[in-house]
mmCIF file of C-alpha atoms in Angstrom:
data_model
loop_
_atom_site.group_PDB
_atom_site.id
_atom_site.type_symbol
_atom_site.label_atom_id
_atom_site.label_comp_id
_atom_site.label_asym_id
_atom_site.label_seq_id
_atom_site.Cartn_x
_atom_site.Cartn_y
_atom_site.Cartn_z
ATOM 1 C CA MET A 571 -2.368 -23.313 20.650
ATOM 2 C CA ASN A 572 -5.520 -23.628 22.601
ATOM 3 C CA GLU A 573 -5.599 -27.379 23.742
ATOM 4 C CA GLY A 574 -8.653 -27.099 25.882
ATOM 5 C CA LEU A 575 -10.940 -25.601 23.080
ATOM 6 C CA PRO A 576 -10.023 -27.149 19.858
ATOM 7 C CA LEU A 577 -12.944 -25.697 17.896
ATOM 8 C CA ALA A 578 -12.115 -22.173 19.110
ATOM 9 C CA GLY A 579 -8.450 -22.852 18.216
ATOM 10 C CA VAL A 580 -9.510 -23.794 14.761
ATOM 11 C CA ALA A 581 -11.689 -20.805 14.476
ATOM 12 C CA ALA A 582 -8.874 -18.487 15.690
ATOM 13 C CA ASP A 583 -6.381 -20.312 13.278
ATOM 14 C CA ARG A 584 -8.957 -19.707 10.400
ATOM 15 C CA LEU A 585 -9.440 -16.222 11.594
ATOM 16 C CA ALA A 586 -5.592 -15.842 11.616
ATOM 17 C CA ASP A 587 -5.423 -17.167 8.208
ATOM 18 C CA VAL A 588 -8.201 -14.844 6.830
ATOM 19 C CA TRP A 589 -6.013 -11.684 8.470
ATOM 20 C CA VAL A 590 -2.783 -13.022 6.863
ATOM 21 C CA TYR A 591 -4.382 -13.192 3.450
ATOM 22 C CA LEU A 592 -6.276 -9.992 3.646
ATOM 23 C CA SER A 593 -3.314 -8.056 4.922
ATOM 24 C CA ALA A 594 -1.205 -9.100 2.412
ATOM 25 C CA SER A 595 -3.652 -8.152 -0.424
ATOM 26 C CA PRO A 596 -4.164 -4.792 -1.748
ATOM 27 C CA LEU A 597 -8.010 -4.999 -1.308
ATOM 28 C CA LEU A 598 -8.226 -4.303 2.422
ATOM 29 C CA GLY A 599 -6.199 -1.164 2.334
ATOM 30 C CA LEU A 600 -8.232 0.091 -0.538
ATOM 31 C CA THR A 601 -11.547 -0.828 1.147
ATOM 32 C CA VAL A 602 -10.970 0.687 4.213
ATOM 33 C CA THR A 603 -9.779 3.830 2.572
ATOM 34 C CA LEU A 604 -12.986 4.333 0.634
ATOM 35 C CA LEU A 605 -14.938 3.490 3.964
ATOM 36 C CA VAL A 606 -13.399 5.602 6.146
ATOM 37 C CA TYR A 607 -13.319 8.444 3.667
ATOM 38 C CA HIS A 608 -17.047 8.021 3.035
ATOM 39 C CA GLY A 609 -17.507 8.037 6.909
ATOM 40 C CA ALA A 610 -15.407 11.248 7.156
ATOM 41 C CA PHE A 611 -17.416 12.718 4.179
ATOM 42 C CA VAL A 612 -20.624 12.062 5.938
ATOM 43 C CA ALA A 613 -19.498 13.800 9.439
ATOM 44 C CA TYR A 614 -18.579 16.723 7.112
ATOM 45 C CA ARG A 615 -21.896 16.761 5.504
ATOM 46 C CA LYS A 616 -23.543 16.600 8.831
ATOM 47 C CA SER A 617 -21.418 19.578 10.218
ATOM 48 C CA GLY A 618 -22.731 21.530 7.454
ATOM 49 C CA PHE A 619 -19.722 21.417 5.530
ATOM 50 C CA HIS A 620 -17.850 23.013 8.187
ATOM 51 C CA PRO A 621 -14.283 23.951 7.307
ATOM 52 C CA LEU A 622 -12.874 22.658 10.556
ATOM 53 C CA ALA A 623 -14.421 19.313 9.850
ATOM 54 C CA ASN A 624 -12.035 18.716 7.045
ATOM 55 C CA PRO A 625 -12.647 15.049 5.613
ATOM 56 C CA VAL A 626 -9.010 14.396 4.758
ATOM 57 C CA ALA A 627 -7.879 15.257 8.382
ATOM 58 C CA LEU A 628 -10.639 13.054 9.753
ATOM 59 C CA SER A 629 -9.550 10.066 7.480
ATOM 60 C CA VAL A 630 -5.964 10.463 8.074
ATOM 61 C CA ILE A 631 -6.590 10.492 11.826
ATOM 62 C CA VAL A 632 -8.954 7.381 11.764
ATOM 63 C CA LEU A 633 -6.726 5.281 9.229
ATOM 64 C CA GLY A 634 -3.393 6.253 11.117
ATOM 65 C CA ALA A 635 -5.079 4.988 14.278
ATOM 66 C CA LEU A 636 -6.398 1.662 12.606
ATOM 67 C CA LEU A 637 -2.758 1.062 11.181
ATOM 68 C CA TRP A 638 -1.230 1.698 14.656
ATOM 69 C CA ALA A 639 -3.603 -0.509 16.386
ATOM 70 C CA THR A 640 -3.420 -3.276 13.814
ATOM 71 C CA GLY A 641 0.318 -3.075 13.426
ATOM 72 C CA THR A 642 0.111 -2.576 9.933
ATOM 73 C CA PRO A 643 3.223 -0.794 8.234
ATOM 74 C CA TYR A 644 2.412 2.047 5.957
ATOM 75 C CA ALA A 645 4.003 0.287 2.999
ATOM 76 C CA THR A 646 1.476 -2.815 3.192
ATOM 77 C CA TYR A 647 -1.412 -0.005 3.427
ATOM 78 C CA PHE A 648 -0.137 1.816 0.667
ATOM 79 C CA GLU A 649 -0.191 -1.129 -1.762
ATOM 80 C CA GLY A 650 -4.195 -1.000 -1.633
ATOM 81 C CA ALA A 651 -4.273 2.760 -1.288
ATOM 82 C CA GLN A 652 -2.045 3.386 -4.309
ATOM 83 C CA PHE A 653 -5.115 2.992 -6.563
ATOM 84 C CA VAL A 654 -6.602 5.989 -4.773
ATOM 85 C CA HIS A 655 -3.269 7.992 -4.803
ATOM 86 C CA PHE A 656 -2.797 7.361 -8.645
ATOM 87 C CA LEU A 657 -5.998 9.127 -9.347
ATOM 88 C CA LEU A 658 -4.204 12.458 -8.553
ATOM 89 C CA GLY A 659 -2.823 12.377 -12.071
ATOM 90 C CA PRO A 660 -6.057 11.939 -14.128
ATOM 91 C CA ALA A 661 -7.694 14.525 -11.536
ATOM 92 C CA THR A 662 -5.046 16.988 -12.301
ATOM 93 C CA VAL A 663 -5.604 16.562 -16.197
ATOM 94 C CA ALA A 664 -9.336 16.822 -15.433
ATOM 95 C CA LEU A 665 -8.912 20.515 -14.101
ATOM 96 C CA SER A 666 -8.626 21.629 -17.677
ATOM 97 C CA VAL A 667 -12.541 21.446 -17.905
ATOM 98 C CA PRO A 668 -13.381 24.049 -15.118
ATOM 99 C CA LEU A 669 -10.642 25.952 -16.627
ATOM 100 C CA PHE A 670 -11.940 25.918 -20.093
ATOM 101 C CA GLU A 671 -15.434 27.003 -18.780
ATOM 102 C CA GLN A 672 -14.004 30.114 -17.046
ATOM 103 C CA LEU A 673 -11.231 30.907 -20.065
ATOM 104 C CA ALA A 674 -12.990 34.269 -20.826
ATOM 105 C CA ARG A 675 -12.231 35.415 -17.416
ATOM 106 C CA VAL A 676 -8.992 34.016 -17.279
ATOM 107 C CA LYS A 677 -7.829 35.683 -20.127
ATOM 108 C CA ARG A 678 -9.065 38.871 -18.793
ATOM 109 C CA LEU A 679 -7.522 38.352 -15.184
ATOM 110 C CA TRP A 680 -4.119 36.948 -16.340
ATOM 111 C CA LEU A 681 -2.109 39.782 -14.857
ATOM 112 C CA PRO A 682 -3.598 39.651 -11.602
ATOM 113 C CA MET A 683 -3.496 36.061 -11.319
ATOM 114 C CA ALA A 684 0.336 35.847 -12.388
ATOM 115 C CA GLY A 685 1.041 38.715 -9.673
ATOM 116 C CA ALA A 686 -0.913 36.683 -6.944
ATOM 117 C CA LEU A 687 0.709 33.326 -8.162
ATOM 118 C CA VAL A 688 4.292 34.665 -7.931
ATOM 119 C CA VAL A 689 3.793 36.488 -4.641
ATOM 120 C CA GLY A 690 1.857 33.896 -2.918
ATOM 121 C CA THR A 691 4.024 31.122 -3.852
ATOM 122 C CA LEU A 692 7.369 32.767 -3.098
ATOM 123 C CA ALA A 693 5.869 34.339 0.510
ATOM 124 C CA ALA A 694 4.817 31.061 1.426
ATOM 125 C CA THR A 695 8.080 29.064 0.662
ATOM 126 C CA VAL A 696 10.153 31.998 2.112
ATOM 127 C CA THR A 697 7.966 32.003 5.195
ATOM 128 C CA ALA A 698 8.239 28.336 5.672
ATOM 129 C CA ILE A 699 12.048 28.181 5.203
ATOM 130 C CA GLY A 700 12.519 31.399 7.472
ATOM 131 C CA VAL A 701 10.312 30.167 10.480
ATOM 132 C CA GLY A 702 11.741 26.536 10.017
ATOM 133 C CA TRP A 703 15.200 27.928 10.462
ATOM 134 C CA ALA A 704 14.537 30.577 13.186
ATOM 135 C CA LEU A 705 13.055 27.616 15.287
ATOM 136 C CA GLY A 706 16.086 25.355 14.555
ATOM 137 C CA ALA A 707 14.558 22.524 12.514
ATOM 138 C CA SER A 708 16.970 20.423 10.817
ATOM 139 C CA LYS A 709 18.011 21.185 7.209
ATOM 140 C CA ALA A 710 16.034 18.153 5.674
ATOM 141 C CA THR A 711 13.071 19.236 7.485
ATOM 142 C CA ILE A 712 13.323 22.797 6.237
ATOM 143 C CA ALA A 713 13.936 21.316 2.659
ATOM 144 C CA SER A 714 10.922 19.133 3.085
ATOM 145 C CA LEU A 715 8.878 22.258 4.337
ATOM 146 C CA ALA A 716 9.641 24.451 1.393
ATOM 147 C CA PRO A 717 7.519 23.210 -1.398
ATOM 148 C CA LYS A 718 4.522 22.530 0.974
ATOM 149 C CA SER A 719 1.905 24.687 -0.844
ATOM 150 C CA VAL A 720 2.445 22.745 -4.161
ATOM 151 C CA THR A 721 0.107 19.661 -5.251
ATOM 152 C CA ALA A 722 1.918 16.347 -3.823
ATOM 153 C CA PRO A 723 3.505 14.792 -6.591
ATOM 154 C CA VAL A 724 5.159 18.321 -7.823
ATOM 155 C CA ALA A 725 6.061 18.947 -4.297
ATOM 156 C CA MET A 726 7.746 15.631 -3.662
ATOM 157 C CA GLY A 727 9.732 16.035 -6.835
ATOM 158 C CA ILE A 728 10.988 19.264 -5.548
ATOM 159 C CA ALA A 729 11.912 18.128 -2.059
ATOM 160 C CA GLU A 730 14.029 15.574 -3.611
ATOM 161 C CA LYS A 731 15.904 18.027 -5.486
ATOM 162 C CA ILE A 732 16.728 20.431 -2.800
ATOM 163 C CA GLY A 733 17.536 17.631 -0.243
ATOM 164 C CA GLY A 734 14.222 17.133 1.623
ATOM 165 C CA LEU A 735 12.424 13.935 2.440
ATOM 166 C CA PRO A 736 9.673 13.398 -0.311
ATOM 167 C CA THR A 737 7.270 11.283 1.841
ATOM 168 C CA LEU A 738 7.569 13.864 4.624
ATOM 169 C CA THR A 739 6.838 16.607 2.117
ATOM 170 C CA ALA A 740 3.704 14.576 0.988
ATOM 171 C CA VAL A 741 2.439 14.677 4.801
ATOM 172 C CA LEU A 742 3.173 18.342 4.827
ATOM 173 C CA VAL A 743 1.493 19.178 1.784
ATOM 174 C CA VAL A 744 -1.475 17.422 2.981
ATOM 175 C CA CYS A 745 -1.475 19.323 6.196
ATOM 176 C CA THR A 746 -0.973 22.568 4.479
ATOM 177 C CA GLY A 747 -4.089 21.724 2.398
ATOM 178 C CA ILE A 748 -6.051 20.994 5.359
ATOM 179 C CA LEU A 749 -5.012 24.264 7.092
ATOM 180 C CA GLY A 750 -5.796 26.332 4.078
ATOM 181 C CA ALA A 751 -9.007 24.793 3.542
ATOM 182 C CA ALA A 752 -9.878 25.175 7.233
ATOM 183 C CA SER A 753 -8.687 28.675 7.576
ATOM 184 C CA ALA A 754 -9.561 30.304 4.357
ATOM 185 C CA ARG A 755 -13.151 31.617 5.255
ATOM 186 C CA TYR A 756 -11.777 33.432 8.360
ATOM 187 C CA VAL A 757 -8.603 34.874 6.667
ATOM 188 C CA LEU A 758 -10.493 35.902 3.502
ATOM 189 C CA ASP A 759 -13.307 37.260 5.535
ATOM 190 C CA ALA A 760 -10.812 39.133 7.783
ATOM 191 C CA LEU A 761 -9.124 40.862 4.761
ATOM 192 C CA ARG A 762 -12.620 41.753 3.253
ATOM 193 C CA ILE A 763 -11.801 39.684 0.115
ATOM 194 C CA LYS A 764 -15.397 38.970 -1.407
ATOM 195 C CA ASP A 765 -14.733 38.220 -4.993
ATOM 196 C CA PRO A 766 -15.157 34.377 -5.294
ATOM 197 C CA THR A 767 -12.453 34.638 -8.378
ATOM 198 C CA VAL A 768 -9.901 36.146 -6.022
ATOM 199 C CA ARG A 769 -10.890 33.711 -3.192
ATOM 200 C CA GLY A 770 -10.726 30.641 -5.130
ATOM 201 C CA PHE A 771 -7.301 31.650 -6.514
ATOM 202 C CA ALA A 772 -5.697 32.422 -3.214
ATOM 203 C CA LEU A 773 -6.869 29.113 -1.799
ATOM 204 C CA GLY A 774 -5.443 27.199 -5.015
ATOM 205 C CA THR A 775 -2.227 29.039 -4.737
ATOM 206 C CA ALA A 776 -1.802 28.261 -0.863
ATOM 207 C CA ALA A 777 -3.499 24.848 -0.403
ATOM 208 C CA HIS A 778 -3.474 23.180 -3.872
ATOM 209 C CA GLY A 779 -5.851 20.378 -4.220
ATOM 210 C CA ILE A 780 -7.371 20.199 -0.916
ATOM 211 C CA GLY A 781 -8.030 24.022 -1.073
ATOM 212 C CA THR A 782 -9.388 23.387 -4.527
ATOM 213 C CA ALA A 783 -11.832 20.599 -3.331
ATOM 214 C CA ARG A 784 -12.987 23.001 -0.479
ATOM 215 C CA ALA A 785 -13.539 25.937 -2.930
ATOM 216 C CA PHE A 786 -15.499 23.442 -5.517
ATOM 217 C CA LEU A 787 -17.866 22.909 -2.494
ATOM 218 C CA VAL A 788 -18.415 26.503 -2.091
ATOM 219 C CA SER A 789 -18.903 27.310 -5.633
ATOM 220 C CA GLU A 790 -18.202 25.920 -9.307
ATOM 221 C CA GLU A 791 -16.679 29.395 -9.946
ATOM 222 C CA MET A 792 -14.329 29.311 -6.878
ATOM 223 C CA GLY A 793 -13.346 25.736 -7.467
ATOM 224 C CA ALA A 794 -12.428 26.519 -11.222
ATOM 225 C CA PHE A 795 -10.114 29.355 -10.373
ATOM 226 C CA ALA A 796 -8.625 27.395 -7.279
ATOM 227 C CA GLY A 797 -8.073 24.593 -9.836
ATOM 228 C CA LEU A 798 -6.352 26.976 -12.134
ATOM 229 C CA ALA A 799 -4.252 28.419 -9.243
ATOM 230 C CA MET A 800 -3.245 25.040 -8.247
ATOM 231 C CA GLY A 801 -1.941 23.952 -11.740
ATOM 232 C CA LEU A 802 -0.229 27.324 -12.424
ATOM 233 C CA THR A 803 1.295 27.051 -8.979
ATOM 234 C CA ALA A 804 2.583 23.664 -9.755
ATOM 235 C CA LEU A 805 4.012 24.864 -13.435
ATOM 236 C CA PHE A 806 5.658 27.920 -11.750
ATOM 237 C CA SER A 807 7.071 26.019 -8.658
ATOM 238 C CA ALA A 808 8.486 23.158 -10.588
ATOM 239 C CA VAL A 809 10.615 25.572 -12.361
ATOM 240 C CA ALA A 810 11.234 28.340 -9.800
ATOM 241 C CA LEU A 811 11.424 26.718 -6.287
ATOM 242 C CA PRO A 812 14.335 24.548 -6.684
ATOM 243 C CA LEU A 813 16.342 27.659 -7.709
ATOM 244 C CA VAL A 814 14.801 29.989 -4.856
ATOM 245 C CA ALA A 815 14.617 27.416 -2.061
ATOM 246 C CA GLY A 816 17.915 25.903 -3.038
ATOM 247 C CA TRP A 817 19.556 29.233 -3.007
ATOM 248 C CA LEU A 818 18.120 30.126 0.300
ATOM 249 C CA LEU A 819 18.880 26.638 1.723
ATOM 250 C CA ASN A 820 22.576 27.124 0.936
ATOM 251 C CA TRP A 821 22.654 30.232 3.195
ATOM 252 C CA ILE A 822 21.417 28.132 6.295
ATOM 253 C CA MET B 639 -17.434 7.569 -18.775
ATOM 254 C CA ILE B 640 -14.654 4.932 -20.097
ATOM 255 C CA PRO B 641 -13.978 7.284 -23.215
ATOM 256 C CA ALA B 642 -13.707 10.184 -20.789
ATOM 257 C CA LEU B 643 -11.323 8.348 -18.434
ATOM 258 C CA ALA B 644 -9.229 7.162 -21.165
ATOM 259 C CA THR B 645 -9.024 10.491 -22.789
ATOM 260 C CA LEU B 646 -7.474 11.790 -19.194
ATOM 261 C CA LEU B 647 -5.207 9.176 -19.073
ATOM 262 C CA VAL B 648 -4.133 9.428 -22.775
ATOM 263 C CA PHE B 649 -3.344 13.271 -21.842
ATOM 264 C CA GLN B 650 -1.825 12.409 -18.586
ATOM 265 C CA LEU B 651 0.528 9.729 -20.776
ATOM 266 C CA ILE B 652 1.397 12.256 -23.434
ATOM 267 C CA GLY B 653 2.400 14.935 -20.590
ATOM 268 C CA GLU B 654 4.562 12.389 -18.657
ATOM 269 C CA ALA B 655 6.131 11.148 -22.000
ATOM 270 C CA LEU B 656 7.013 14.903 -23.121
ATOM 271 C CA VAL B 657 8.396 15.744 -19.790
ATOM 272 C CA ARG B 658 10.681 12.832 -19.790
ATOM 273 C CA ALA B 659 11.739 13.348 -23.499
ATOM 274 C CA LEU B 660 12.298 16.853 -22.899
ATOM 275 C CA ALA B 661 13.916 16.283 -19.215
ATOM 276 C CA ALA B 662 11.641 19.488 -18.373
ATOM 277 C CA PRO B 663 11.280 20.119 -14.535
ATOM 278 C CA VAL B 664 7.436 20.209 -14.731
ATOM 279 C CA PRO B 665 5.250 17.380 -13.668
ATOM 280 C CA GLY B 666 3.484 15.276 -16.664
ATOM 281 C CA PRO B 667 -0.255 15.728 -15.227
ATOM 282 C CA VAL B 668 0.392 19.419 -15.390
ATOM 283 C CA VAL B 669 1.303 19.236 -19.093
ATOM 284 C CA GLY B 670 -1.616 17.037 -19.727
ATOM 285 C CA MET B 671 -3.762 19.365 -18.321
ATOM 286 C CA ALA B 672 -2.667 22.245 -20.494
ATOM 287 C CA LEU B 673 -2.594 20.088 -23.754
ATOM 288 C CA LEU B 674 -6.225 18.861 -22.839
ATOM 289 C CA LEU B 675 -7.134 22.542 -22.357
ATOM 290 C CA LEU B 676 -5.777 23.324 -25.895
ATOM 291 C CA THR B 677 -7.525 20.553 -27.266
ATOM 292 C CA LEU B 678 -10.671 21.986 -25.658
ATOM 293 C CA VAL B 679 -10.177 25.265 -27.090
ATOM 294 C CA LEU B 680 -9.659 24.075 -30.571
ATOM 295 C CA ARG B 681 -12.655 21.471 -30.310
ATOM 296 C CA PRO B 682 -15.293 22.709 -27.808
ATOM 297 C CA SER B 683 -17.631 19.861 -28.912
ATOM 298 C CA LEU B 684 -15.414 17.463 -27.031
ATOM 299 C CA LEU B 685 -16.282 18.959 -23.731
ATOM 300 C CA GLY B 686 -19.634 17.102 -23.271
ATOM 301 C CA ALA B 687 -18.037 13.819 -23.569
ATOM 302 C CA ILE B 688 -15.386 14.559 -20.482
ATOM 303 C CA LYS B 689 -17.316 16.930 -18.252
ATOM 304 C CA PRO B 690 -19.403 14.179 -16.134
ATOM 305 C CA THR B 691 -16.458 12.048 -15.564
ATOM 306 C CA ALA B 692 -14.109 15.109 -14.875
ATOM 307 C CA GLN B 693 -16.633 16.554 -12.447
ATOM 308 C CA THR B 694 -16.879 13.418 -10.547
ATOM 309 C CA LEU B 695 -13.180 13.065 -10.115
ATOM 310 C CA LEU B 696 -12.988 16.685 -8.946
ATOM 311 C CA GLN B 697 -16.016 16.600 -6.590
ATOM 312 C CA HIS B 698 -13.887 13.554 -4.807
ATOM 313 C CA LEU B 699 -10.384 15.438 -5.055
ATOM 314 C CA SER B 700 -10.023 15.269 -1.317
ATOM 315 C CA LEU B 701 -10.084 11.657 -1.174
ATOM 316 C CA LEU B 702 -7.254 11.285 -3.449
ATOM 317 C CA PHE B 703 -4.697 13.057 -0.806
ATOM 318 C CA VAL B 704 -5.757 10.596 1.935
ATOM 319 C CA PRO B 705 -3.179 7.977 1.077
ATOM 320 C CA ALA B 706 -0.189 10.705 1.038
ATOM 321 C CA GLY B 707 -1.687 11.923 4.218
ATOM 322 C CA VAL B 708 -1.549 8.590 6.126
ATOM 323 C CA GLY B 709 2.261 8.749 5.404
ATOM 324 C CA VAL B 710 2.361 10.691 8.469
ATOM 325 C CA MET B 711 2.934 7.264 10.111
ATOM 326 C CA LEU B 712 6.340 7.213 8.639
ATOM 327 C CA HIS B 713 7.494 10.415 10.211
ATOM 328 C CA LEU B 714 6.036 10.691 13.861
ATOM 329 C CA GLN B 715 9.420 10.453 15.261
ATOM 330 C CA ARG B 716 10.775 13.545 13.344
ATOM 331 C CA LEU B 717 7.273 15.337 13.558
ATOM 332 C CA GLY B 718 7.514 14.738 17.234
ATOM 333 C CA ASP B 719 11.107 15.961 17.924
ATOM 334 C CA GLU B 720 10.541 19.020 15.674
ATOM 335 C CA ALA B 721 6.872 19.707 16.418
ATOM 336 C CA LEU B 722 7.138 23.333 17.169
ATOM 337 C CA ALA B 723 9.159 24.387 14.244
ATOM 338 C CA ILE B 724 7.007 22.335 11.800
ATOM 339 C CA GLY B 725 3.633 23.514 13.474
ATOM 340 C CA VAL B 726 4.496 27.161 13.343
ATOM 341 C CA ALA B 727 6.270 27.035 9.906
ATOM 342 C CA LEU B 728 3.152 25.238 8.483
ATOM 343 C CA VAL B 729 0.617 27.672 9.936
ATOM 344 C CA LEU B 730 2.343 31.024 9.589
ATOM 345 C CA SER B 731 3.419 30.189 5.818
ATOM 346 C CA THR B 732 -0.085 28.837 4.920
ATOM 347 C CA LEU B 733 -1.565 31.954 6.288
ATOM 348 C CA VAL B 734 0.892 34.260 4.610
ATOM 349 C CA GLY B 735 0.537 32.469 1.334
ATOM 350 C CA LEU B 736 -3.224 32.866 1.420
ATOM 351 C CA ALA B 737 -3.318 36.329 2.585
ATOM 352 C CA SER B 738 -0.496 37.656 0.171
ATOM 353 C CA ALA B 739 -1.931 35.812 -2.931
ATOM 354 C CA ALA B 740 -5.384 37.300 -2.116
ATOM 355 C CA LEU B 741 -4.322 40.767 -1.504
ATOM 356 C CA THR B 742 -1.852 40.788 -4.586
ATOM 357 C CA MET B 743 -4.734 39.691 -6.712
ATOM 358 C CA GLY B 744 -7.301 42.049 -5.336
ATOM 359 C CA TRP B 745 -5.031 45.170 -5.634
ATOM 360 C CA LEU B 746 -4.027 44.098 -9.124
ATOM 361 C CA MET B 747 -7.479 43.647 -10.196
ATOM 362 C CA LYS B 748 -8.209 47.323 -8.951
ATOM 363 C CA ARG B 749 -5.116 48.866 -10.641
ATOM 364 C CA VAL B 750 -4.957 46.750 -13.910
ATOM 365 C CA THR B 751 -8.636 45.520 -15.000
ATOM 366 C CA PRO B 752 -11.016 48.264 -15.919
ATOM 367 C CA PRO B 753 -14.084 48.206 -13.281
ATOM 368 C CA SER B 754 -16.535 47.063 -15.838
ATOM 369 C CA ASP B 755 -14.368 44.198 -16.687
ATOM 370 C CA HIS B 756 -15.224 42.270 -13.492
ATOM 371 C CA ASP B 757 -18.234 41.657 -11.694
ATOM 372 C CA GLN B 758 -17.258 42.947 -8.119
ATOM 373 C CA ALA B 759 -14.621 45.551 -7.309
#
């Protein structure tokens, strides 16, 4: 294509070949995900783990900009990133370890936890549906919003059942997690909630795995209760939300 | 690390299989978590073998949400069209969920649990 400079043309062709190969292989998506997350985490650490410098938010912004700038479709990126996404399953199973270590306190606190779980989950769902409806969101959007406090794989299943868009729900779940993780310190301080078990449990109920990740950074104890809340919220929501949200959506 | 990772996967697999077989509405990994917890209660000696790998995974839990988050690319149109409703609903419902869960738990702990049973009031 560049007749005047054959060498440069060959080099450009080679480069194009390399790009064609890399953009079709999962290697690039996976590598870029890890590199960008690592960079975001370093920035998070440098900020003294400030809740507003959330590494998930930073990574999503940078990766989104990269995909947009290179014209890479999300599906192509996900072929590589799915290996990271897959680990959500084993990580959920791994939550049994901190849970087991806090079991004595879990047994003692089961009633307050059950109450918090039911009230927190239903309040978040009803608020999401109500606000979405009042501000004129479409029905598919409202149905995608309803399960957003639940961990991603479960929330996507619920959204599908009640007429939402599972991939939109995944995004809203991540946004909720980031919002919850970023605001928890301020909200819970304002409510004068000091007990780490309550702080952790509330964070896990409202902001699933991203809230749990934040809680683990504060303390192992807070993380264990956040992880417990995330697991229990997933169980409770999987059963209750299709009924409650489905019923509310019928009225809209 | 490999036996621990295999253990986690085996429990996830059992969870997924059970959920499919019983057509239960709960997610497979959550059932796997419950089963592994039960196993740890029955055989606490297993803990040492799984703990380091489980902790490594949980320390990097945030990373695992990044691929799903980048899916925002697929929905820019809808998010732009309904930005106000989605934004306000997200913020309000997250704050309401956080505050209501914390207040309910704090209130129930004071009412139900004897004060000597937990560290802080």
